[in-house]
Amino acid sequence: MLLRHTPAEITERKALAINPAKTCQPIGAMYAALGIHGCLPHSHGSQGCCAYHRSTLTRHYKEPVSASTSSFTEGASVFGGSANMLQAISNIFSVYNPEIIAVHTTCLSETIGDDLPQIKKKAQMEGKIPAGKHVISASTPSYAGSHVTGFSSMVTAMAGMAESTGKKNGKVNIIPGWVEPADMEEIKRLAGLMGVKSIVFPDTSGVLNGPLSGEYKMFPEGGTTVAELKATGDAVGTLALGDWCSGDAARYLDKEHKVPCKILDMPYGLAATDRFIDALRTMAGITVPDEVALERGQLVDLISDMHQYLYQKKVAIFGDPDQLIAMTEFLVSLDMQPIHIVTGTPGKKFEKRIKELTAGLGRPVNVKAKGDMFLLHQWIKQEPVDLLIGNTYGKYIARDEDLPFVRWGFPILDRQGHQYFPTVGYKGGLRLLEKILGELMDRKDRDDPESKFELVL
Amino acid sequence: MGTAIDSKAAAWNAEEVKAELLKKYPPKVARKRAKQILINEALENETPEISANVRTIPGIITMRGCTYAGCKGVIMGPTRDIVNLVHGPIGCSFYAWLTRRNQTDAGPDGENYMNYCFSTDMQEQDIIFGGEKKLAAAIQEAYDLFHPRSIAVFATCPVGLIGDDIHTVAAKMKEKLGDCNVYAFSCEGYKGVSQSAGHHIANNQVFRHIVGENDEVKPGKFKINLLGEYNIGGDGFEIDRLFEKCGITCISTFSGNSTYDQFASAHTADLNAVMCHRSINYVADMLETKFGIPWIKVNFIGAAATAKSLRKIAEYFGDKKLIARVEEVIAEEMPAVEAVAAEVRPRTEGKTAMMFVGGSRAHHYKELFNEMGMKTIAAGYEFGHRDDYEGRRVIPDIRVDADSRNIEEIEVEADPTRYQPRKSPKELEALEKAGYQFKYYDGLIPDMDNGTLVIDDLNQYEAEKLVELIKPDIFCAGIKEKFSVQKLGVPMKQLHSYDSGGPYAGFQGAVNFYREIDRLVSSKVWGYLKAPWQRDPQLSASYNY
Ligand code: SF4
Ligand code: SF4
């Protein structure tokens, strides 16, 4: 038993978090920043944070993740980090020459109270930012929010680059939220299939799922360009996928540049994808081509074919709010029963939304924002499930409780494919379903007595 | 120039490479880095000086981590029955959660908290009003849930800034709980210049709060401690196997697969064998001063090094039976190792390696590469000090700068009742006469060939440049470096946490490593980088129908 000290009995904990279902803000900001073309993320604080964030992103994406740090030692922590940051800016532009530096804070620089916009002004005055180059910043103290809110802050900082010329460019902004590079690609593919001109930001496709070719490019081809970010101010509208990750940036564009926005769920599963396609259609003023309807039909077909294996299966899931909301809706639509749901990210709205989505199950559902995996495990011990869905850390619970386990979310450290195969859209729905069914059927094949072991499932 | 080394990829020259590495830097940065990049001259009786353990340059993409990582991640991470509670916002605890591949074997009923991640998950109000109350409550909750014998508290950056007195909280809780030893580590990430400060802080507290707590005499005739071995990928298991086979009792390992009681009994051993000099040499010194246990440097990475280290331990005890047994074990283990070495050698012989890891590993693994006929042409440490490069003799000359001064040195004296020299001055003298070296470490530089590069605190930019310019057959570093190096078409082996492999220590470890490196340098994948049409970019072809 790997988690042998976890008791089934639940006692209230006020101070101790055990096995978190979240991590800290800057890693989200770093991931988002990698979705800008030619961008070097910069961590303003001591170098350990940056090393940890880079390591975790690298382990998940299996790709180089470059990011610089202000490398505070004790002096900077006492006297403020402005000198380190200024030095960093000139070193970065002379050694790496990025188009843009996206700075985020850490707990340390936030606690000292370093003012990034102020430091940026100083850098500008001192001529440390070459002409045509950019520095943007996001405040990401980790004693608030989670990696998800850190992601959102950096995406909002990107929206801060928007400019409006007064002339619409006919494009739709799509803010995909914290999804995989392959998902961003899939969202672009769908928009392309529909003939919609779009600006997707951030866009890590091509950056964090690059080829092996004998060349290393610190700034690969992919990513949303600065020009595109500027052009978001002239778009006909914005679709924000997931309120937690993308809502703030969309609302900002609406408020500052009068780009109307619609905030949707992330397009995981059938219904959320339907709403995404429909919103895209109306915003761009086009009709949906048959190819999209065909993909949709294939997903519906697989659901109907395999319904017998899904019906009333109990599921425990953990992860990030935007993803969990869409996944819960998908599971309910498959007639499965998501009954234990935990995110580490705070937000009362989350619990309310999950309650609404699961109301039709006609049974109590455990849901907690600001929860942790220790609690989730205790819930599972109280009422066992047929399937667990979440990031790699779930494998300890899965092994102890002998549960089929689908890896989905962040981080996935021990399986491949998430960089390359989308789980959004109808095709992504097929893949999610394939994974879920694969796990359930493998389990059936393992557990069935020999007399019931069948070739045709 | 005489500095080009003769390898088959010999079209490089160390001075030119160094110049190339420095070229792009602003002058101030270039001056600083120039002192940390050394072209090895292999001088007689004198090693060239290198600048090490100095601050990382802001903005330069570094390989380094922080003090907290060294303390919680490296040293305390591998202890299985101590609840390691991180006081701070959530991230720090999350990232050190199971990522170092420390393995443990707690047995069916043993205590094991290694798979758990504990944090006070500080929130804004804790930062504003102070987190001491929350910390005390978290310790209480951990105690109520698990009743561990010990709880260790780690401070992260913001905790030090807001001034939470974690040591007082720990002391109070220790008293309140009665049967649980609680102590704290001021290992905020901004202290020091790298992980190294964290090793020091961790070891000091282990020494202060745990070592010596259990005087019970453990069975065993030849009792040693193994210091600086962290059981990454099961290294410690293999070393334990060999000790057992030889009849050597390992009282404690600092800290691979270790328990609270192992630390508590460490003072009952008769010899300290030090693996990773960087992370733990001061504990060896303290154990000697306080309890009279001598220490020697060992290395269990590499079959020859393992044999040598086992012999060294046996020689220390001077027992004929032990010496004979060690020879038997070596004789038993070596054939399998040699067979695999012979098998891989045709494919590895003459190949070149670069290694930039930690604070001792880059030196240790040189042995394994030697055994495969591979040459280490560039090496360095992420957070070594000058003594790790130049040998312990330079310790008195090391300038202590502001960043190291705030790392506590504890003053140790001979324990009034328990100090007991393990060998008489005469015995020591006899051993030393026979060439035995106590408290001795030669460092990496003397072991590197003339004209090779020794580089401290290599950064990502220089790593790429080195790989581009020299094209080694293999590059060793950590996860952050792995994929940028591989994009260049050079296989990269992680030596902090071994990718998926290991153990690499001891005899079986050597076999594993030979096979792993053989796999990496012989992999077909490196031949696939260019598509046929890229290799032969002829525009058109004519066909005859
Ligand atoms: S100090 Fe804060 S930002 Fe840094 S790793 Fe810890 S939680 Fe994250
Ligand atoms: S070799 Fe390096 S990483 Fe390993 S313990 Fe020593 S100092 Fe730490």
mmCIF file with all atom_site columns, N, CA and C and ligand atoms in Angstrom, chain B residues 70 74-75 100 195-196 199 228-230 232 254 275-280 357-365 381-384 388 495-497, ligand 2:
data_model
loop_
_atom_site.group_PDB
_atom_site.id
_atom_site.type_symbol
_atom_site.label_atom_id
_atom_site.label_alt_id
_atom_site.label_comp_id
_atom_site.label_asym_id
_atom_site.label_entity_id
_atom_site.label_seq_id
_atom_site.pdbx_PDB_ins_code
_atom_site.Cartn_x
_atom_site.Cartn_y
_atom_site.Cartn_z
_atom_site.occupancy
_atom_site.B_iso_or_equiv
_atom_site.pdbx_formal_charge
_atom_site.auth_seq_id
_atom_site.auth_comp_id
_atom_site.auth_asym_id
_atom_site.auth_atom_id
_atom_site.pdbx_PDB_model_num
ATOM   1   N  N   . GLY B 1 70  ? 17.593 21.624 -2.120  1.00 0.00 ? 70  GLY B N   1
ATOM   2   C  CA  . GLY B 1 70  ? 18.693 20.847 -1.555  1.00 0.00 ? 70  GLY B CA  1
ATOM   3   C  C   . GLY B 1 70  ? 18.330 20.258 -0.208  1.00 0.00 ? 70  GLY B C   1
ATOM   4   N  N   . VAL B 1 74  ? 16.592 16.919 -1.657  1.00 0.00 ? 74  VAL B N   1
ATOM   5   C  CA  . VAL B 1 74  ? 17.713 15.984 -1.717  1.00 0.00 ? 74  VAL B CA  1
ATOM   6   C  C   . VAL B 1 74  ? 17.924 15.247 -0.396  1.00 0.00 ? 74  VAL B C   1
ATOM   7   N  N   . ILE B 1 75  ? 18.057 15.999 0.683   1.00 0.00 ? 75  ILE B N   1
ATOM   8   C  CA  . ILE B 1 75  ? 18.493 15.353 1.928   1.00 0.00 ? 75  ILE B CA  1
ATOM   9   C  C   . ILE B 1 75  ? 17.339 14.710 2.691   1.00 0.00 ? 75  ILE B C   1
ATOM   10  N  N   . ARG B 1 100 ? 12.064 12.964 -7.310  1.00 0.00 ? 100 ARG B N   1
ATOM   11  C  CA  . ARG B 1 100 ? 13.482 12.613 -7.340  1.00 0.00 ? 100 ARG B CA  1
ATOM   12  C  C   . ARG B 1 100 ? 13.763 11.111 -7.433  1.00 0.00 ? 100 ARG B C   1
ATOM   13  N  N   . GLN B 1 195 ? 21.442 24.815 -4.463  1.00 0.00 ? 195 GLN B N   1
ATOM   14  C  CA  . GLN B 1 195 ? 20.983 23.735 -3.590  1.00 0.00 ? 195 GLN B CA  1
ATOM   15  C  C   . GLN B 1 195 ? 21.948 23.470 -2.447  1.00 0.00 ? 195 GLN B C   1
ATOM   16  N  N   . SER B 1 196 ? 23.214 23.719 -2.704  1.00 0.00 ? 196 SER B N   1
ATOM   17  C  CA  . SER B 1 196 ? 24.254 23.334 -1.758  1.00 0.00 ? 196 SER B CA  1
ATOM   18  C  C   . SER B 1 196 ? 23.997 23.873 -0.360  1.00 0.00 ? 196 SER B C   1
ATOM   19  N  N   . HIS B 1 199 ? 21.656 21.578 1.473   1.00 0.00 ? 199 HIS B N   1
ATOM   20  C  CA  . HIS B 1 199 ? 22.248 20.342 2.013   1.00 0.00 ? 199 HIS B CA  1
ATOM   21  C  C   . HIS B 1 199 ? 22.822 20.631 3.388   1.00 0.00 ? 199 HIS B C   1
ATOM   22  N  N   . GLY B 1 228 ? 25.906 10.510 2.183   1.00 0.00 ? 228 GLY B N   1
ATOM   23  C  CA  . GLY B 1 228 ? 25.822 11.106 0.842   1.00 0.00 ? 228 GLY B CA  1
ATOM   24  C  C   . GLY B 1 228 ? 25.386 10.112 -0.217  1.00 0.00 ? 228 GLY B C   1
ATOM   25  N  N   . GLU B 1 229 ? 24.476 9.210  0.139   1.00 0.00 ? 229 GLU B N   1
ATOM   26  C  CA  . GLU B 1 229 ? 23.909 8.261  -0.834  1.00 0.00 ? 229 GLU B CA  1
ATOM   27  C  C   . GLU B 1 229 ? 22.383 8.349  -0.698  1.00 0.00 ? 229 GLU B C   1
ATOM   28  N  N   . TYR B 1 230 ? 21.709 8.660  -1.802  1.00 0.00 ? 230 TYR B N   1
ATOM   29  C  CA  . TYR B 1 230 ? 20.304 9.033  -1.685  1.00 0.00 ? 230 TYR B CA  1
ATOM   30  C  C   . TYR B 1 230 ? 19.330 8.035  -2.318  1.00 0.00 ? 230 TYR B C   1
ATOM   31  N  N   . ILE B 1 232 ? 18.702 7.038  -5.258  1.00 0.00 ? 232 ILE B N   1
ATOM   32  C  CA  . ILE B 1 232 ? 17.999 7.361  -6.507  1.00 0.00 ? 232 ILE B CA  1
ATOM   33  C  C   . ILE B 1 232 ? 17.982 6.084  -7.345  1.00 0.00 ? 232 ILE B C   1
ATOM   34  N  N   . PHE B 1 254 ? 22.774 8.162  5.030   1.00 0.00 ? 254 PHE B N   1
ATOM   35  C  CA  . PHE B 1 254 ? 22.293 9.560  4.975   1.00 0.00 ? 254 PHE B CA  1
ATOM   36  C  C   . PHE B 1 254 ? 22.127 9.898  3.522   1.00 0.00 ? 254 PHE B C   1
ATOM   37  N  N   . MET B 1 275 ? 30.022 9.152  0.240   1.00 0.00 ? 275 MET B N   1
ATOM   38  C  CA  . MET B 1 275 ? 29.844 9.101  -1.219  1.00 0.00 ? 275 MET B CA  1
ATOM   39  C  C   . MET B 1 275 ? 29.887 10.514 -1.779  1.00 0.00 ? 275 MET B C   1
ATOM   40  N  N   . CYS B 1 276 ? 28.797 11.245 -1.615  1.00 0.00 ? 276 CYS B N   1
ATOM   41  C  CA  . CYS B 1 276 ? 28.734 12.584 -2.194  1.00 0.00 ? 276 CYS B CA  1
ATOM   42  C  C   . CYS B 1 276 ? 29.413 13.569 -1.253  1.00 0.00 ? 276 CYS B C   1
ATOM   43  N  N   . HIS B 1 277 ? 30.610 13.929 -1.604  1.00 0.00 ? 277 HIS B N   1
ATOM   44  C  CA  . HIS B 1 277 ? 31.391 14.823 -0.752  1.00 0.00 ? 277 HIS B CA  1
ATOM   45  C  C   . HIS B 1 277 ? 30.672 16.151 -0.574  1.00 0.00 ? 277 HIS B C   1
ATOM   46  N  N   . ARG B 1 278 ? 30.134 16.664 -1.657  1.00 0.00 ? 278 ARG B N   1
ATOM   47  C  CA  . ARG B 1 278 ? 29.555 18.001 -1.581  1.00 0.00 ? 278 ARG B CA  1
ATOM   48  C  C   . ARG B 1 278 ? 28.457 18.123 -0.533  1.00 0.00 ? 278 ARG B C   1
ATOM   49  N  N   . SER B 1 279 ? 27.540 17.154 -0.603  1.00 0.00 ? 279 SER B N   1
ATOM   50  C  CA  . SER B 1 279 ? 26.340 17.358 0.183   1.00 0.00 ? 279 SER B CA  1
ATOM   51  C  C   . SER B 1 279 ? 26.530 17.047 1.650   1.00 0.00 ? 279 SER B C   1
ATOM   52  N  N   . ILE B 1 280 ? 27.637 16.421 2.012   1.00 0.00 ? 280 ILE B N   1
ATOM   53  C  CA  . ILE B 1 280 ? 27.631 15.914 3.381   1.00 0.00 ? 280 ILE B CA  1
ATOM   54  C  C   . ILE B 1 280 ? 28.987 15.901 4.079   1.00 0.00 ? 280 ILE B C   1
ATOM   55  N  N   . VAL B 1 357 ? 26.435 17.789 -13.616 1.00 0.00 ? 357 VAL B N   1
ATOM   56  C  CA  . VAL B 1 357 ? 25.443 17.383 -12.623 1.00 0.00 ? 357 VAL B CA  1
ATOM   57  C  C   . VAL B 1 357 ? 25.904 17.762 -11.236 1.00 0.00 ? 357 VAL B C   1
ATOM   58  N  N   . GLY B 1 358 ? 24.958 18.088 -10.414 1.00 0.00 ? 358 GLY B N   1
ATOM   59  C  CA  . GLY B 1 358 ? 25.092 18.174 -8.972  1.00 0.00 ? 358 GLY B CA  1
ATOM   60  C  C   . GLY B 1 358 ? 26.432 18.617 -8.429  1.00 0.00 ? 358 GLY B C   1
ATOM   61  N  N   . GLY B 1 359 ? 26.866 17.891 -7.424  1.00 0.00 ? 359 GLY B N   1
ATOM   62  C  CA  . GLY B 1 359 ? 28.062 18.308 -6.734  1.00 0.00 ? 359 GLY B CA  1
ATOM   63  C  C   . GLY B 1 359 ? 29.060 17.201 -6.530  1.00 0.00 ? 359 GLY B C   1
ATOM   64  N  N   . SER B 1 360 ? 28.849 16.025 -7.037  1.00 0.00 ? 360 SER B N   1
ATOM   65  C  CA  . SER B 1 360 ? 29.818 14.935 -6.975  1.00 0.00 ? 360 SER B CA  1
ATOM   66  C  C   . SER B 1 360 ? 29.606 13.954 -8.111  1.00 0.00 ? 360 SER B C   1
ATOM   67  N  N   . ARG B 1 361 ? 28.383 13.876 -8.533  1.00 0.00 ? 361 ARG B N   1
ATOM   68  C  CA  . ARG B 1 361 ? 28.068 12.864 -9.538  1.00 0.00 ? 361 ARG B CA  1
ATOM   69  C  C   . ARG B 1 361 ? 28.906 12.994 -10.803 1.00 0.00 ? 361 ARG B C   1
ATOM   70  N  N   . ALA B 1 362 ? 29.121 14.234 -11.231 1.00 0.00 ? 362 ALA B N   1
ATOM   71  C  CA  . ALA B 1 362 ? 29.874 14.419 -12.464 1.00 0.00 ? 362 ALA B CA  1
ATOM   72  C  C   . ALA B 1 362 ? 31.252 13.781 -12.320 1.00 0.00 ? 362 ALA B C   1
ATOM   73  N  N   . HIS B 1 363 ? 31.753 13.735 -11.123 1.00 0.00 ? 363 HIS B N   1
ATOM   74  C  CA  . HIS B 1 363 ? 33.039 13.072 -10.915 1.00 0.00 ? 363 HIS B CA  1
ATOM   75  C  C   . HIS B 1 363 ? 32.859 11.552 -10.833 1.00 0.00 ? 363 HIS B C   1
ATOM   76  N  N   . HIS B 1 364 ? 31.898 11.126 -10.037 1.00 0.00 ? 364 HIS B N   1
ATOM   77  C  CA  . HIS B 1 364 ? 31.703 9.682  -9.861  1.00 0.00 ? 364 HIS B CA  1
ATOM   78  C  C   . HIS B 1 364 ? 31.482 8.948  -11.182 1.00 0.00 ? 364 HIS B C   1
ATOM   79  N  N   . TYR B 1 365 ? 30.658 9.524  -12.024 1.00 0.00 ? 365 TYR B N   1
ATOM   80  C  CA  . TYR B 1 365 ? 30.281 8.790  -13.234 1.00 0.00 ? 365 TYR B CA  1
ATOM   81  C  C   . TYR B 1 365 ? 31.393 8.701  -14.263 1.00 0.00 ? 365 TYR B C   1
ATOM   82  N  N   . TYR B 1 381 ? 30.089 21.040 -12.154 1.00 0.00 ? 381 TYR B N   1
ATOM   83  C  CA  . TYR B 1 381 ? 29.027 20.883 -11.169 1.00 0.00 ? 381 TYR B CA  1
ATOM   84  C  C   . TYR B 1 381 ? 28.036 22.023 -11.255 1.00 0.00 ? 381 TYR B C   1
ATOM   85  N  N   . GLU B 1 382 ? 26.815 21.676 -10.875 1.00 0.00 ? 382 GLU B N   1
ATOM   86  C  CA  . GLU B 1 382 ? 25.763 22.665 -10.819 1.00 0.00 ? 382 GLU B CA  1
ATOM   87  C  C   . GLU B 1 382 ? 25.949 23.516 -9.556  1.00 0.00 ? 382 GLU B C   1
ATOM   88  N  N   . PHE B 1 383 ? 26.415 22.874 -8.494  1.00 0.00 ? 383 PHE B N   1
ATOM   89  C  CA  . PHE B 1 383 ? 26.532 23.624 -7.238  1.00 0.00 ? 383 PHE B CA  1
ATOM   90  C  C   . PHE B 1 383 ? 27.694 23.147 -6.387  1.00 0.00 ? 383 PHE B C   1
ATOM   91  N  N   . GLY B 1 384 ? 28.785 22.746 -7.040  1.00 0.00 ? 384 GLY B N   1
ATOM   92  C  CA  . GLY B 1 384 ? 29.969 22.353 -6.291  1.00 0.00 ? 384 GLY B CA  1
ATOM   93  C  C   . GLY B 1 384 ? 30.667 23.573 -5.715  1.00 0.00 ? 384 GLY B C   1
ATOM   94  N  N   . ASP B 1 388 ? 35.326 20.662 -4.251  1.00 0.00 ? 388 ASP B N   1
ATOM   95  C  CA  . ASP B 1 388 ? 34.867 19.546 -5.075  1.00 0.00 ? 388 ASP B CA  1
ATOM   96  C  C   . ASP B 1 388 ? 35.635 19.473 -6.392  1.00 0.00 ? 388 ASP B C   1
ATOM   97  N  N   . LEU B 1 495 ? 21.386 12.391 -15.004 1.00 0.00 ? 495 LEU B N   1
ATOM   98  C  CA  . LEU B 1 495 ? 22.129 11.757 -13.912 1.00 0.00 ? 495 LEU B CA  1
ATOM   99  C  C   . LEU B 1 495 ? 21.707 12.256 -12.534 1.00 0.00 ? 495 LEU B C   1
ATOM   100 N  N   . HIS B 1 496 ? 20.726 13.150 -12.467 1.00 0.00 ? 496 HIS B N   1
ATOM   101 C  CA  . HIS B 1 496 ? 20.194 13.468 -11.143 1.00 0.00 ? 496 HIS B CA  1
ATOM   102 C  C   . HIS B 1 496 ? 19.228 12.371 -10.740 1.00 0.00 ? 496 HIS B C   1
ATOM   103 N  N   . SER B 1 497 ? 18.300 12.103 -11.641 1.00 0.00 ? 497 SER B N   1
ATOM   104 C  CA  . SER B 1 497 ? 17.284 11.116 -11.282 1.00 0.00 ? 497 SER B CA  1
ATOM   105 C  C   . SER B 1 497 ? 17.219 9.971  -12.288 1.00 0.00 ? 497 SER B C   1
HETATM 106 S  S1  . SF4 C 2 .   ? 25.647 14.390 -6.292  1.00 0.00 ? 2   SF4 C S1  1
HETATM 107 FE FE1 . SF4 C 2 .   ? 24.742 16.321 -6.336  1.00 0.00 ? 2   SF4 C FE1 1
HETATM 108 S  S2  . SF4 C 2 .   ? 22.570 16.081 -6.474  1.00 0.00 ? 2   SF4 C S2  1
HETATM 109 FE FE2 . SF4 C 2 .   ? 23.514 14.306 -5.735  1.00 0.00 ? 2   SF4 C FE2 1
HETATM 110 S  S3  . SF4 C 2 .   ? 23.492 14.508 -3.593  1.00 0.00 ? 2   SF4 C S3  1
HETATM 111 FE FE3 . SF4 C 2 .   ? 25.449 15.185 -4.240  1.00 0.00 ? 2   SF4 C FE3 1
HETATM 112 S  S4  . SF4 C 2 .   ? 25.229 17.312 -4.377  1.00 0.00 ? 2   SF4 C S4  1
HETATM 113 FE FE4 . SF4 C 2 .   ? 23.216 16.460 -4.396  1.00 0.00 ? 2   SF4 C FE4 1
#
